[in-house]
Amino acid sequence: MMIKPEIVAAEAQQIGAILAHVQRAGFRIRNLALKSLSRAAVEEFYAVHRERPFFPELVDYIASGPVVAIHLERDQAVVKLRELVGATNPRDAACGTLRDLYGSSLSQNAVHASDSPENALREIGIVFGEGRGSGRAS
Ligand code: CMP
């Protein structure tokens, strides 16, 4: 999971609130760090979206300031976290989900959640510096 730049930069100090939701939902934090990702790291992180029209804007945005990178663990982690996070666009996110509560737009949608266990390992490898898509967890 990644908490996006607008939350980290905001005066409202919502990082702790988001972490509380996640921990109450039974996730254990394996690793957590405030990270300023390079454009190259963000391009690799979001490589699946490389051909999409919003890709340049997405890369600019995620590289614009620090994010909180979090390696989480629990049973059915990907499915359970995506339930907690809600739909990509906060306008469509179910009531009480993180994007409903903390998101403000499609790009400033508060958090990113991995969409498969394989991508989770790949993303953890990128943000925690285990090398290019090596798939090694922290
Ligand atoms: P995230 O879950 O981080 O994965 C890719 C991100 O691209 C997504 O959340 C959105 O914040 C952002 N994005 C911007 N425009 C779009 C779009 N049209 N469709 C999907 N995602 C978009």
mmCIF file of N, CA and C in Angstrom, residues 42-87:
data_model
loop_
_atom_site.group_PDB
_atom_site.id
_atom_site.type_symbol
_atom_site.label_atom_id
_atom_site.label_comp_id
_atom_site.label_asym_id
_atom_site.label_seq_id
_atom_site.Cartn_x
_atom_site.Cartn_y
_atom_site.Cartn_z
ATOM 1 N N VAL A 42 8.865 5.553 -10.059
ATOM 2 C CA VAL A 42 7.409 5.644 -10.229
ATOM 3 C C VAL A 42 6.988 5.042 -11.576
ATOM 4 N N GLU A 43 7.791 5.306 -12.614
ATOM 5 C CA GLU A 43 7.473 4.729 -13.931
ATOM 6 C C GLU A 43 7.489 3.207 -13.862
ATOM 7 N N GLU A 44 8.423 2.652 -13.121
ATOM 8 C CA GLU A 44 8.495 1.201 -12.988
ATOM 9 C C GLU A 44 7.336 0.686 -12.124
ATOM 10 N N PHE A 45 7.058 1.402 -11.055
ATOM 11 C CA PHE A 45 5.978 1.009 -10.139
ATOM 12 C C PHE A 45 4.653 0.904 -10.892
ATOM 13 N N TYR A 46 4.391 1.905 -11.748
ATOM 14 C CA TYR A 46 3.121 1.959 -12.482
ATOM 15 C C TYR A 46 3.270 1.494 -13.937
ATOM 16 N N ALA A 47 4.259 0.623 -14.207
ATOM 17 C CA ALA A 47 4.562 0.211 -15.581
ATOM 18 C C ALA A 47 3.330 -0.321 -16.320
ATOM 19 N N VAL A 48 2.412 -0.954 -15.599
ATOM 20 C CA VAL A 48 1.220 -1.520 -16.230
ATOM 21 C C VAL A 48 0.366 -0.429 -16.896
ATOM 22 N N HIS A 49 0.516 0.808 -16.447
ATOM 23 C CA HIS A 49 -0.276 1.924 -16.996
ATOM 24 C C HIS A 49 0.495 2.747 -18.023
ATOM 25 N N ARG A 50 1.675 2.266 -18.430
ATOM 26 C CA ARG A 50 2.574 3.062 -19.268
ATOM 27 C C ARG A 50 1.904 3.603 -20.533
ATOM 28 N N GLU A 51 1.001 2.839 -21.120
ATOM 29 C CA GLU A 51 0.373 3.272 -22.382
ATOM 30 C C GLU A 51 -0.883 4.107 -22.168
ATOM 31 N N ARG A 52 -1.284 4.290 -20.955
ATOM 32 C CA ARG A 52 -2.535 5.018 -20.692
ATOM 33 C C ARG A 52 -2.300 6.522 -20.789
ATOM 34 N N PRO A 53 -3.332 7.263 -21.257
ATOM 35 C CA PRO A 53 -3.134 8.712 -21.432
ATOM 36 C C PRO A 53 -2.794 9.447 -20.147
ATOM 37 N N PHE A 54 -3.216 8.915 -19.009
ATOM 38 C CA PHE A 54 -2.977 9.616 -17.757
ATOM 39 C C PHE A 54 -1.589 9.312 -17.156
ATOM 40 N N PHE A 55 -0.805 8.454 -17.832
ATOM 41 C CA PHE A 55 0.470 8.008 -17.254
ATOM 42 C C PHE A 55 1.434 9.161 -16.919
ATOM 43 N N PRO A 56 1.680 10.120 -17.862
ATOM 44 C CA PRO A 56 2.628 11.203 -17.517
ATOM 45 C C PRO A 56 2.176 11.998 -16.295
ATOM 46 N N GLU A 57 0.883 12.269 -16.232
ATOM 47 C CA GLU A 57 0.349 13.026 -15.089
ATOM 48 C C GLU A 57 0.502 12.217 -13.793
ATOM 49 N N LEU A 58 0.255 10.918 -13.892
ATOM 50 C CA LEU A 58 0.371 10.035 -12.729
ATOM 51 C C LEU A 58 1.816 10.029 -12.208
ATOM 52 N N VAL A 59 2.767 9.904 -13.132
ATOM 53 C CA VAL A 59 4.177 9.865 -12.731
ATOM 54 C C VAL A 59 4.579 11.200 -12.108
ATOM 55 N N ASP A 60 4.204 12.306 -12.764
ATOM 56 C CA ASP A 60 4.511 13.637 -12.204
ATOM 57 C C ASP A 60 3.975 13.747 -10.788
ATOM 58 N N TYR A 61 2.748 13.296 -10.627
ATOM 59 C CA TYR A 61 2.094 13.474 -9.336
ATOM 60 C C TYR A 61 2.756 12.643 -8.229
ATOM 61 N N ILE A 62 2.974 11.371 -8.477
ATOM 62 C CA ILE A 62 3.516 10.503 -7.414
ATOM 63 C C ILE A 62 4.973 10.867 -7.100
ATOM 64 N N ALA A 63 5.685 11.418 -8.107
ATOM 65 C CA ALA A 63 7.072 11.831 -7.866
ATOM 66 C C ALA A 63 7.159 13.250 -7.291
ATOM 67 N N SER A 64 6.001 13.899 -7.089
ATOM 68 C CA SER A 64 6.004 15.323 -6.700
ATOM 69 C C SER A 64 6.330 15.547 -5.218
ATOM 70 N N GLY A 65 6.226 14.524 -4.413
ATOM 71 C CA GLY A 65 6.501 14.698 -2.981
ATOM 72 C C GLY A 65 6.539 13.347 -2.306
ATOM 73 N N PRO A 66 6.903 13.323 -1.032
ATOM 74 C CA PRO A 66 7.035 12.045 -0.330
ATOM 75 C C PRO A 66 5.711 11.270 -0.249
ATOM 76 N N VAL A 67 5.841 9.961 -0.267
ATOM 77 C CA VAL A 67 4.713 9.049 -0.048
ATOM 78 C C VAL A 67 5.053 8.185 1.160
ATOM 79 N N VAL A 68 4.055 7.533 1.730
ATOM 80 C CA VAL A 68 4.325 6.528 2.758
ATOM 81 C C VAL A 68 4.148 5.158 2.110
ATOM 82 N N ALA A 69 5.238 4.419 2.040
ATOM 83 C CA ALA A 69 5.211 3.067 1.474
ATOM 84 C C ALA A 69 5.047 2.076 2.617
ATOM 85 N N ILE A 70 4.122 1.145 2.446
ATOM 86 C CA ILE A 70 3.824 0.209 3.537
ATOM 87 C C ILE A 70 3.724 -1.211 2.993
ATOM 88 N N HIS A 71 4.475 -2.102 3.615
ATOM 89 C CA HIS A 71 4.374 -3.531 3.315
ATOM 90 C C HIS A 71 3.449 -4.143 4.365
ATOM 91 N N LEU A 72 2.299 -4.622 3.927
ATOM 92 C CA LEU A 72 1.282 -5.145 4.840
ATOM 93 C C LEU A 72 1.151 -6.649 4.693
ATOM 94 N N GLU A 73 0.641 -7.265 5.759
ATOM 95 C CA GLU A 73 0.473 -8.714 5.765
ATOM 96 C C GLU A 73 -0.816 -9.079 6.477
ATOM 97 N N ARG A 74 -1.570 -9.974 5.895
ATOM 98 C CA ARG A 74 -2.674 -10.668 6.568
ATOM 99 C C ARG A 74 -3.183 -11.724 5.581
ATOM 100 N N ASP A 75 -4.109 -12.575 5.999
ATOM 101 C CA ASP A 75 -4.678 -13.519 5.048
ATOM 102 C C ASP A 75 -5.524 -12.748 4.039
ATOM 103 N N GLN A 76 -5.503 -13.202 2.791
ATOM 104 C CA GLN A 76 -6.255 -12.555 1.711
ATOM 105 C C GLN A 76 -5.982 -11.045 1.667
ATOM 106 N N ALA A 77 -4.713 -10.679 1.832
ATOM 107 C CA ALA A 77 -4.367 -9.264 1.997
ATOM 108 C C ALA A 77 -4.823 -8.402 0.818
ATOM 109 N N VAL A 78 -4.603 -8.864 -0.408
ATOM 110 C CA VAL A 78 -4.923 -8.014 -1.567
ATOM 111 C C VAL A 78 -6.421 -7.745 -1.623
ATOM 112 N N VAL A 79 -7.225 -8.790 -1.501
ATOM 113 C CA VAL A 79 -8.684 -8.647 -1.578
ATOM 114 C C VAL A 79 -9.194 -7.775 -0.432
ATOM 115 N N LYS A 80 -8.714 -8.053 0.771
ATOM 116 C CA LYS A 80 -9.205 -7.323 1.949
ATOM 117 C C LYS A 80 -8.798 -5.858 1.903
ATOM 118 N N LEU A 81 -7.572 -5.590 1.429
ATOM 119 C CA LEU A 81 -7.138 -4.194 1.374
ATOM 120 C C LEU A 81 -7.927 -3.434 0.306
ATOM 121 N N ARG A 82 -8.193 -4.080 -0.817
ATOM 122 C CA ARG A 82 -8.945 -3.389 -1.871
ATOM 123 C C ARG A 82 -10.372 -3.089 -1.412
ATOM 124 N N GLU A 83 -10.937 -3.974 -0.606
ATOM 125 C CA GLU A 83 -12.257 -3.679 -0.019
ATOM 126 C C GLU A 83 -12.191 -2.439 0.873
ATOM 127 N N LEU A 84 -11.142 -2.382 1.674
ATOM 128 C CA LEU A 84 -10.981 -1.267 2.616
ATOM 129 C C LEU A 84 -10.730 0.050 1.876
ATOM 130 N N VAL A 85 -10.027 -0.042 0.749
ATOM 131 C CA VAL A 85 -9.612 1.162 -0.002
ATOM 132 C C VAL A 85 -10.763 1.726 -0.842
ATOM 133 N N GLY A 86 -11.548 0.881 -1.473
ATOM 134 C CA GLY A 86 -12.673 1.344 -2.287
ATOM 135 C C GLY A 86 -12.292 1.621 -3.732
ATOM 136 N N ALA A 87 -13.272 2.061 -4.523
ATOM 137 C CA ALA A 87 -13.099 2.252 -5.965
ATOM 138 C C ALA A 87 -12.058 3.333 -6.255
#
